[in-house]
N, CA, C and O atoms as a DFTB+ gen file, in Angstrom:
592 C
 N C O
     1  1     -14.365     -51.034     151.913
     2  2     -14.036     -49.872     151.110
     3  2     -12.635     -50.077     150.547
     4  3     -11.687     -50.333     151.288
     5  1     -12.519     -49.964     149.252
     6  2     -11.241     -50.176     148.581
     7  2     -10.338     -48.967     148.777
     8  3     -10.788     -47.821     148.790
     9  1      -9.066     -49.255     148.926
    10  2      -8.089     -48.171     149.070
    11  2      -7.958     -47.457     147.733
    12  3      -7.899     -48.090     146.679
    13  1      -7.915     -46.165     147.789
    14  2      -7.767     -45.405     146.546
    15  2      -6.299     -45.250     146.230
    16  3      -5.468     -45.048     147.116
    17  1      -5.998     -45.348     144.961
    18  2      -4.620     -45.180     144.530
    19  2      -4.315     -43.702     144.384
    20  3      -5.160     -42.908     143.969
    21  1      -3.107     -43.358     144.728
    22  2      -2.684     -41.974     144.551
    23  2      -2.567     -41.708     143.054
    24  3      -2.094     -42.565     142.307
    25  1      -2.990     -40.543     142.618
    26  2      -2.872     -40.243     141.199
    27  2      -1.401     -40.203     140.780
    28  3      -0.520     -39.849     141.563
    29  1      -1.172     -40.567     139.548
    30  2       0.196     -40.532     139.032
    31  2       0.671     -39.081     138.967
    32  3      -0.054     -38.188     138.529
    33  1       1.881     -38.880     139.405
    34  2       2.449     -37.535     139.430
    35  2       3.198     -37.302     138.121
    36  3       3.990     -38.138     137.686
    37  1       2.936     -36.159     137.506
    38  2       3.613     -35.847     136.252
    39  2       5.088     -35.544     136.507
    40  3       5.484     -35.235     137.631
    41  1       5.880     -35.634     135.467
    42  2       7.309     -35.320     135.595
    43  2       7.508     -33.876     136.043
    44  3       8.418     -33.586     136.820
    45  1       6.659     -32.970     135.556
    46  2       6.771     -31.561     135.938
    47  2       6.522     -31.390     137.433
    48  3       7.302     -30.742     138.130
    49  1       5.433     -31.974     137.916
    50  2       5.113     -31.850     139.343
    51  2       6.225     -32.467     140.184
    52  3       6.615     -31.896     141.203
    53  1       6.738     -33.622     139.773
    54  2       7.807     -34.269     140.535
    55  2       9.070     -33.414     140.545
    56  3       9.735     -33.295     141.574
    57  1       9.396     -32.825     139.411
    58  2      10.579     -31.958     139.341
    59  2      10.410     -30.749     140.256
    60  3      11.358     -30.344     140.930
    61  1       9.213     -30.172     140.284
    62  2       8.962     -29.026     141.158
    63  2       9.021     -29.443     142.626
    64  3       9.549     -28.703     143.456
    65  1       8.492     -30.602     142.949
    66  2       8.569     -31.099     144.325
    67  2      10.023     -31.314     144.741
    68  3      10.414     -30.969     145.857
    69  1      10.808     -31.878     143.849
    70  2      12.218     -32.117     144.160
    71  2      12.941     -30.804     144.423
    72  3      13.745     -30.711     145.351
    73  1      12.656     -29.778     143.602
    74  2      13.271     -28.467     143.789
    75  2      12.865     -27.883     145.146
    76  3      13.710     -27.418     145.911
    77  1      11.573     -27.914     145.429
    78  2      11.067     -27.347     146.688
    79  2      11.670     -28.090     147.883
    80  3      12.073     -27.465     148.864
    81  1      11.731     -29.418     147.800
    82  2      12.312     -30.199     148.892
    83  2      13.787     -29.844     149.109
    84  3      14.227     -29.688     150.248
    85  1      14.542     -29.718     148.027
    86  2      15.966     -29.399     148.144
    87  2      16.167     -27.993     148.711
    88  3      17.036     -27.788     149.559
    89  1      15.377     -27.033     148.254
    90  2      15.512     -25.663     148.757
    91  2      15.071     -25.586     150.218
    92  3      15.687     -24.886     151.022
    93  1      14.004     -26.306     150.556
    94  2      13.550     -26.321     151.948
    95  2      14.590     -26.934     152.870
    96  3      14.740     -26.493     154.010
    97  1      15.312     -27.945     152.396
    98  2      16.376     -28.541     153.209
    99  2      17.457     -27.505     153.504
   100  3      17.970     -27.443     154.621
   101  1      17.806     -26.692     152.508
   102  2      18.790     -25.627     152.727
   103  2      18.241     -24.588     153.702
   104  3      18.974     -24.082     154.552
   105  1      16.964     -24.273     153.581
   106  2      16.337     -23.304     154.490
   107  2      16.290     -23.850     155.915
   108  3      16.507     -23.106     156.871
   109  1      16.011     -25.128     156.059
   110  2      15.977     -25.738     157.392
   111  2      17.355     -25.651     158.041
   112  3      17.467     -25.352     159.230
   113  1      18.402     -25.912     157.262
   114  2      19.762     -25.787     157.797
   115  2      20.027     -24.360     158.273
   116  3      20.601     -24.151     159.342
   117  1      19.612     -23.393     157.482
   118  2      19.818     -21.988     157.848
   119  2      19.015     -21.639     159.102
   120  3      19.535     -20.992     160.012
   121  1      17.748     -22.068     159.153
   122  2      16.910     -21.802     160.320
   123  2      17.501     -22.406     161.578
   124  3      17.506     -21.777     162.637
   125  1      17.996     -23.619     161.461
   126  2      18.573     -24.313     162.623
   127  2      19.775     -23.528     163.145
   128  3      19.922     -23.330     164.351
   129  1      20.624     -23.089     162.235
   130  2      21.813     -22.327     162.634
   131  2      21.433     -21.024     163.323
   132  3      22.057     -20.633     164.310
   133  1      20.412     -20.354     162.805
   134  2      20.015     -19.061     163.350
   135  2      19.104     -19.204     164.571
   136  3      18.958     -18.262     165.351
   137  1      18.494     -20.376     164.737
   138  2      17.611     -20.604     165.876
   139  2      16.274     -19.913     165.747
   140  3      15.744     -19.396     166.731
   141  1      15.717     -19.897     164.536
   142  2      14.406     -19.283     164.324
   143  2      13.443     -20.326     163.781
   144  3      13.851     -21.324     163.188
   145  1      12.156     -20.076     163.996
   146  2      11.150     -20.993     163.477
   147  2      10.855     -20.675     162.004
   148  3      11.398     -19.726     161.437
   149  1       9.995     -21.481     161.410
   150  2       9.709     -21.327     159.979
   151  2       9.081     -19.975     159.653
   152  3       9.451     -19.346     158.662
   153  1       8.143     -19.526     160.468
   154  2       7.491     -18.243     160.220
   155  2       8.497     -17.098     160.311
   156  3       8.484     -16.192     159.478
   157  1       9.365     -17.137     161.318
   158  2      10.402     -16.115     161.455
   159  2      11.323     -16.116     160.233
   160  3      11.706     -15.059     159.733
   161  1      11.670     -17.303     159.765
   162  2      12.552     -17.410     158.599
   163  2      11.880     -16.839     157.359
   164  3      12.511     -16.117     156.587
   165  1      10.606     -17.156     157.164
   166  2       9.874     -16.593     156.009
   167  2       9.819     -15.074     156.099
   168  3       9.973     -14.377     155.096
   169  1       9.600     -14.568     157.310
   170  2       9.558     -13.118     157.510
   171  2      10.912     -12.491     157.187
   172  3      10.982     -11.476     156.495
   173  1      11.982     -13.097     157.689
   174  2      13.329     -12.571     157.430
   175  2      13.644     -12.540     155.944
   176  3      14.190     -11.558     155.441
   177  1      13.302     -13.608     155.245
   178  2      13.562     -13.654     153.804
   179  2      12.767     -12.581     153.066
   180  3      13.283     -11.939     152.151
   181  1      11.510     -12.389     153.467
   182  2      10.678     -11.364     152.826
   183  2      11.236      -9.970     153.094
   184  3      11.308      -9.140     152.188
   185  1      11.626      -9.718     154.331
   186  2      12.191      -8.407     154.674
   187  2      13.501      -8.187     153.932
   188  3      13.754      -7.087     153.440
   189  1      14.339      -9.217     153.844
   190  2      15.615      -9.082     153.121
   191  2      15.383      -8.801     151.642
   192  3      16.130      -8.042     151.026
   193  1      14.347      -9.414     151.073
   194  2      14.030      -9.192     149.654
   195  2      13.299      -7.879     149.416
   196  3      13.220      -7.412     148.279
   197  1      12.759      -7.273     150.483
   198  2      11.975      -6.040     150.375
   199  2      12.402      -5.053     151.448
   200  3      11.626      -4.753     152.355
   201  1      13.640      -4.537     151.358
   202  2      14.121      -3.617     152.397
   203  2      13.172      -2.422     152.571
   204  3      12.704      -1.833     151.597
   205  1      12.906      -2.088     153.823
   206  2      12.024      -0.963     154.114
   207  2      10.552      -1.325     154.111
   208  3       9.697      -0.441     154.171
   209  1      10.245      -2.605     154.043
   210  2       8.854      -3.052     154.032
   211  2       8.144      -2.599     155.303
   212  3       8.756      -2.497     156.366
   213  1       6.872      -2.333     155.182
   214  2       6.078      -1.949     156.352
   215  2       5.533      -3.211     157.015
   216  3       5.296      -4.211     156.337
   217  1       5.332      -3.175     158.323
   218  2       4.785      -4.343     159.011
   219  2       3.455      -4.827     158.417
   220  3       3.194      -6.030     158.388
   221  1       2.627      -3.910     157.952
   222  2       1.344      -4.311     157.357
   223  2       1.559      -5.124     156.074
   224  3       0.790      -6.041     155.786
   225  1       2.592      -4.792     155.312
   226  2       2.901      -5.562     154.103
   227  2       3.397      -6.956     154.474
   228  3       3.036      -7.938     153.825
   229  1       4.212      -7.044     155.502
   230  2       4.694      -8.332     155.993
   231  2       3.518      -9.152     156.517
   232  3       3.438     -10.354     156.265
   233  1       2.619      -8.514     157.234
   234  2       1.415      -9.183     157.753
   235  2       0.600      -9.778     156.604
   236  3       0.173     -10.930     156.672
   237  1       0.388      -8.993     155.556
   238  2      -0.378      -9.468     154.412
   239  2       0.322     -10.634     153.718
   240  3      -0.326     -11.594     153.299
   241  1       1.641     -10.547     153.600
   242  2       2.409     -11.613     152.958
   243  2       2.314     -12.918     153.752
   244  3       2.128     -13.991     153.178
   245  1       2.442     -12.814     155.064
   246  2       2.440     -14.005     155.913
   247  2       1.032     -14.500     156.241
   248  3       0.844     -15.657     156.615
   249  1       0.042     -13.610     156.098
   250  2      -1.333     -13.994     156.392
   251  2      -1.605     -14.193     157.871
   252  3      -2.332     -15.107     158.259
   253  1      -1.020     -13.335     158.697
   254  2      -1.255     -13.442     160.137
   255  2      -1.894     -12.149     160.640
   256  3      -1.991     -11.171     159.898
   257  1      -2.322     -12.146     161.879
   258  2      -3.011     -10.987     162.443
   259  2      -2.038      -9.850     162.754
   260  3      -0.822     -10.043     162.778
   261  1      -2.588      -8.680     162.987
   262  2      -1.764      -7.526     163.374
   263  2      -1.043      -7.791     164.691
   264  3       0.126      -7.438     164.841
   265  1      -1.735      -8.411     165.646
   266  2      -1.093      -8.746     166.924
   267  2       0.031      -9.749     166.694
   268  3       1.095      -9.649     167.305
   269  1      -0.207     -10.708     165.817
   270  2       0.815     -11.704     165.505
   271  2       2.039     -11.082     164.866
   272  3       3.166     -11.478     165.163
   273  1       1.828     -10.104     163.983
   274  2       2.968      -9.479     163.299
   275  2       3.757      -8.634     164.290
   276  3       4.984      -8.566     164.205
   277  1       3.072      -7.993     165.223
   278  2       3.765      -7.208     166.243
   279  2       4.666      -8.106     167.084
   280  3       5.821      -7.768     167.342
   281  1       4.140      -9.241     167.505
   282  2       4.917     -10.193     168.300
   283  2       6.106     -10.718     167.497
   284  3       7.223     -10.792     168.009
   285  1       5.863     -11.080     166.241
   286  2       6.918     -11.612     165.381
   287  2       8.028     -10.575     165.182
   288  3       9.208     -10.894     165.326
   289  1       7.654      -9.341     164.854
   290  2       8.650      -8.291     164.621
   291  2       9.433      -8.007     165.898
   292  3      10.655      -7.860     165.853
   293  1       8.748      -7.930     167.028
   294  2       9.447      -7.712     168.299
   295  2      10.458      -8.828     168.570
   296  3      11.566      -8.577     169.044
   297  1      10.055     -10.070     168.261
   298  2      10.951     -11.213     168.467
   299  2      12.178     -11.108     167.557
   300  3      13.297     -11.360     168.004
   301  1      11.984     -10.742     166.294
   302  2      13.104     -10.607     165.362
   303  2      14.030      -9.461     165.769
   304  3      15.248      -9.551     165.614
   305  1      13.447      -8.395     166.284
   306  2      14.254      -7.258     166.744
   307  2      15.070      -7.669     167.968
   308  3      16.249      -7.331     168.070
   309  1      14.448      -8.397     168.895
   310  2      15.177      -8.814     170.099
   311  2      16.325      -9.764     169.764
   312  3      17.310      -9.829     170.500
   313  1      16.205     -10.494     168.667
   314  2      17.288     -11.390     168.225
   315  2      18.299     -10.668     167.339
   316  3      19.251     -11.270     166.842
   317  1      18.075      -9.372     167.153
   318  2      18.958      -8.522     166.353
   319  2      19.097      -9.017     164.914
   320  3      20.175      -8.970     164.320
   321  1      17.966      -9.496     164.368
   322  2      17.951      -9.925     162.968
   323  2      17.203      -8.934     162.089
   324  3      17.308      -8.984     160.864
   325  1      16.440      -8.024     162.719
   326  2      15.654      -7.015     162.002
   327  2      15.746      -5.693     162.755
   328  3      15.806      -5.653     163.984
   329  1      15.754      -4.616     161.979
   330  2      15.698      -3.268     162.565
   331  2      14.369      -2.617     162.191
   332  3      13.863      -2.793     161.083
   333  1      13.819      -1.864     163.137
   334  2      12.573      -1.126     162.906
   335  2      12.932       0.354     162.932
   336  3      13.508       0.846     163.902
   337  1      12.584       1.060     161.855
   338  2      12.918       2.483     161.765
   339  2      11.682       3.283     161.389
   340  3      10.878       2.855     160.560
   341  1      11.539       4.445     162.003
   342  2      10.434       5.340     161.654
   343  2      10.720       6.031     160.336
   344  3      11.870       6.324     160.007
   345  1       9.670       6.285     159.594
   346  2       9.782       6.997     158.327
   347  2      10.167       8.447     158.606
   348  3       9.646       9.064     159.536
   349  1      11.066       8.983     157.811
   350  2      11.527      10.356     158.027
   351  2      10.429      11.381     157.785
   352  3      10.416      12.433     158.424
   353  1       9.503      11.089     156.866
   354  2       8.447      12.043     156.524
   355  2       7.197      11.879     157.375
   356  3       6.479      12.848     157.623
   357  1       6.937      10.664     157.820
   358  2       5.744      10.388     158.622
   359  2       6.150       9.469     159.766
   360  3       6.323       8.268     159.560
   361  1       6.301      10.010     160.955
   362  2       6.804       9.265     162.106
   363  2       5.873       8.118     162.520
   364  3       6.280       7.235     163.275
   365  1       4.620       8.127     162.026
   366  2       3.693       7.041     162.353
   367  2       3.977       5.793     161.531
   368  3       3.534       4.699     161.881
   369  1       4.719       5.956     160.436
   370  2       5.030       4.849     159.534
   371  2       6.341       4.199     159.959
   372  3       7.320       4.883     160.257
   373  1       6.345       2.878     159.980
   374  2       7.528       2.114     160.385
   375  2       7.998       1.275     159.202
   376  3       7.189       0.733     158.448
   377  1       9.310       1.177     159.051
   378  2       9.913       0.344     158.009
   379  2      10.805      -0.699     158.677
   380  3      11.434      -0.444     159.704
   381  1      10.841      -1.886     158.060
   382  2      11.662      -2.979     158.581
   383  2      12.812      -3.270     157.628
   384  3      12.648      -3.257     156.408
   385  1      13.965      -3.529     158.202
   386  2      15.152      -3.864     157.418
   387  2      15.823      -5.069     158.053
   388  3      15.982      -5.129     159.273
   389  1      16.217      -6.028     157.227
   390  2      16.917      -7.212     157.725
   391  2      18.353      -6.846     158.067
   392  3      19.019      -6.128     157.321
   393  1      18.813      -7.343     159.189
   394  2      20.199      -7.152     159.594
   395  2      21.035      -8.391     159.303
   396  3      22.237      -8.424     159.566
   397  1      20.376      -9.411     158.754
   398  2      21.022     -10.678     158.428
   399  2      21.441     -10.647     156.967
   400  3      20.631     -10.353     156.087
   401  1      22.700     -10.950     156.715
   402  2      23.209     -11.007     155.351
   403  2      23.004     -12.415     154.810
   404  3      23.602     -13.365     155.314
   405  1      22.170     -12.556     153.793
   406  2      21.830     -13.875     153.273
   407  2      23.017     -14.594     152.635
   408  3      22.970     -15.805     152.416
   409  1      24.064     -13.858     152.341
   410  2      25.235     -14.479     151.723
   411  2      26.216     -15.040     152.754
   412  3      27.159     -15.741     152.389
   413  1      26.006     -14.742     154.017
   414  2      26.914     -15.191     155.072
   415  2      26.218     -16.182     155.992
   416  3      24.996     -16.325     155.972
   417  1      27.023     -16.860     156.798
   418  2      26.465     -17.804     157.777
   419  2      25.513     -17.055     158.691
   420  3      25.768     -15.895     159.014
   421  1      24.429     -17.676     159.115
   422  2      24.057     -19.053     158.837
   423  2      23.198     -19.212     157.588
   424  3      22.891     -20.332     157.180
   425  1      22.812     -18.091     156.981
   426  2      21.926     -18.174     155.821
   427  2      22.635     -18.658     154.565
   428  3      21.990     -18.904     153.545
   429  1      23.936     -18.796     154.626
   430  2      24.671     -19.152     153.417
   431  2      24.254     -20.502     152.850
   432  3      24.461     -20.748     151.662
   433  1      23.678     -21.379     153.655
   434  2      23.195     -22.663     153.130
   435  2      22.138     -22.410     152.061
   436  3      22.150     -23.047     151.008
   437  1      21.239     -21.497     152.326
   438  2      20.205     -21.146     151.354
   439  2      20.820     -20.391     150.177
   440  3      20.477     -20.644     149.022
   441  1      21.715     -19.480     150.474
   442  2      22.386     -18.716     149.418
   443  2      23.181     -19.646     148.504
   444  3      23.147     -19.503     147.282
   445  1      23.900     -20.601     149.106
   446  2      24.672     -21.560     148.300
   447  2      23.765     -22.371     147.391
   448  3      24.106     -22.611     146.233
   449  1      22.608     -22.800     147.901
   450  2      21.665     -23.555     147.074
   451  2      21.191     -22.710     145.901
   452  3      21.240     -23.151     144.752
   453  1      20.729     -21.485     146.191
   454  2      20.234     -20.618     145.121
   455  2      21.318     -20.308     144.102
   456  3      21.054     -20.289     142.900
   457  1      22.534     -20.067     144.572
   458  2      23.656     -19.774     143.672
   459  2      23.994     -20.988     142.813
   460  3      24.224     -20.852     141.612
   461  1      24.025     -22.170     143.420
   462  2      24.318     -23.390     142.663
   463  2      23.220     -23.659     141.635
   464  3      23.506     -24.089     140.517
   465  1      21.981     -23.408     142.008
   466  2      20.868     -23.594     141.073
   467  2      21.015     -22.638     139.892
   468  3      20.827     -23.026     138.739
   469  1      21.356     -21.376     140.195
   470  2      21.534     -20.394     139.126
   471  2      22.690     -20.791     138.211
   472  3      22.591     -20.650     136.992
   473  1      23.779     -21.284     138.786
   474  2      24.925     -21.740     137.974
   475  2      24.514     -22.893     137.061
   476  3      24.925     -22.949     135.902
   477  1      23.704     -23.810     137.586
   478  2      23.214     -24.918     136.764
   479  2      22.319     -24.388     135.645
   480  3      22.389     -24.866     134.513
   481  1      21.490     -23.415     135.957
   482  2      20.620     -22.827     134.935
   483  2      21.435     -22.090     133.879
   484  3      21.039     -22.031     132.715
   485  1      22.572     -21.528     134.283
   486  2      23.424     -20.798     133.342
   487  2      24.024     -21.709     132.272
   488  3      24.532     -21.224     131.261
   489  1      23.968     -23.030     132.487
   490  2      24.471     -23.982     131.500
   491  2      23.518     -24.144     130.318
   492  3      23.870     -24.765     129.315
   493  1      22.325     -23.591     130.434
   494  2      21.315     -23.703     129.383
   495  2      21.194     -22.388     128.634
   496  3      21.520     -21.331     129.174
   497  1      20.726     -22.446     127.395
   498  2      20.555     -21.201     126.625
   499  2      19.597     -20.235     127.324
   500  3      18.596     -20.646     127.911
   501  1      19.920     -18.968     127.248
   502  2      19.117     -17.918     127.887
   503  2      17.662     -18.017     127.441
   504  3      16.749     -17.858     128.251
   505  1      17.446     -18.280     126.157
   506  2      16.084     -18.357     125.625
   507  2      15.304     -19.498     126.281
   508  3      14.117     -19.360     126.576
   509  1      15.985     -20.625     126.506
   510  2      15.322     -21.781     127.106
   511  2      14.923     -21.480     128.556
   512  3      13.828     -21.839     128.991
   513  1      15.802     -20.833     129.285
   514  2      15.493     -20.453     130.672
   515  2      14.363     -19.437     130.705
   516  3      13.485     -19.509     131.565
   517  1      14.380     -18.490     129.773
   518  2      13.312     -17.479     129.708
   519  2      11.969     -18.139     129.409
   520  3      10.954     -17.776     130.003
   521  1      11.958     -19.096     128.500
   522  2      10.720     -19.806     128.173
   523  2      10.217     -20.596     129.380
   524  3       9.024     -20.586     129.684
   525  1      11.140     -21.285     130.067
   526  2      10.756     -22.058     131.239
   527  2      10.213     -21.134     132.335
   528  3       9.191     -21.434     132.953
   529  1      10.888     -20.028     132.570
   530  2      10.445     -19.073     133.597
   531  2       9.067     -18.526     133.266
   532  3       8.207     -18.408     134.139
   533  1       8.864     -18.192     131.993
   534  2       7.570     -17.677     131.549
   535  2       6.486     -18.737     131.747
   536  3       5.410     -18.445     132.269
   537  1       6.780     -19.969     131.325
   538  2       5.818     -21.053     131.477
   539  2       5.498     -21.304     132.945
   540  3       4.329     -21.447     133.304
   541  1       6.506     -21.360     133.788
   542  2       6.279     -21.605     135.210
   543  2       5.447     -20.483     135.826
   544  3       4.552     -20.741     136.631
   545  1       5.738     -19.248     135.451
   546  2       4.941     -18.123     135.937
   547  2       3.491     -18.228     135.514
   548  3       2.588     -17.979     136.313
   549  1       3.260     -18.598     134.258
   550  2       1.886     -18.731     133.756
   551  2       1.164     -19.900     134.424
   552  3      -0.014     -19.791     134.766
   553  1       1.876     -21.026     134.610
   554  2       1.253     -22.167     135.283
   555  2       0.895     -21.825     136.724
   556  3      -0.169     -22.206     137.213
   557  1       1.782     -21.106     137.400
   558  2       1.521     -20.715     138.780
   559  2       0.335     -19.771     138.850
   560  3      -0.545     -19.941     139.694
   561  1       0.303     -18.779     137.972
   562  2      -0.826     -17.827     137.944
   563  2      -2.119     -18.553     137.594
   564  3      -3.159     -18.282     138.193
   565  1      -2.068     -19.466     136.638
   566  2      -3.253     -20.223     136.258
   567  2      -3.736     -21.119     137.369
   568  3      -4.940     -21.326     137.517
   569  1      -2.831     -21.652     138.147
   570  2      -3.193     -22.512     139.274
   571  2      -3.856     -21.696     140.376
   572  3      -4.919     -22.059     140.878
   573  1      -3.217     -20.591     140.745
   574  2      -3.751     -19.803     141.860
   575  2      -5.092     -19.177     141.487
   576  3      -5.928     -18.959     142.363
   577  1      -5.313     -18.886     140.215
   578  2      -6.596     -18.304     139.817
   579  2      -7.712     -19.342     139.847
   580  3      -8.889     -18.981     139.863
   581  1      -7.358     -20.625     139.855
   582  2      -8.368     -21.694     139.881
   583  2      -8.639     -22.233     141.282
   584  3      -9.528     -23.064     141.468
   585  1      -7.881     -21.765     142.261
   586  2      -8.089     -22.232     143.618
   587  2      -9.375     -21.617     144.187
   588  3      -9.697     -20.462     143.908
   589  1     -10.105     -22.409     144.991
   590  2     -11.355     -21.876     145.569
   591  2     -11.096     -20.772     146.562
   592  3     -12.038     -20.222     147.133
């Protein structure tokens, strides 16, 4: 049986891989400093980007079970990286808030990467960045709609 050759990677795909690899390296540095696993880090970032998120929304985002989200949230609370607060109008509803500031250590590695990337993007015309963002959004939506 002959070995199959890997398909040639387009410049776009390679550029996206390079970006993802570089950002993941910054995230790994932040995770290592904070002492959390990848799932915990993804949860923290989602909660920080969505203050007051409900555990069910976090569960849906991460794609894990209700029992898994309970364990994860309890672990983040015990590490004092997340706060759980009852809703003022409905005590049965719980909201999560990140207690970690993404601009400070240890998350600053990720913040520095994102800030440096934005500064590099600022060197290009606004219209060009808008076109690229629009194209990337459409390519991503077109890709996910074609997945089985």
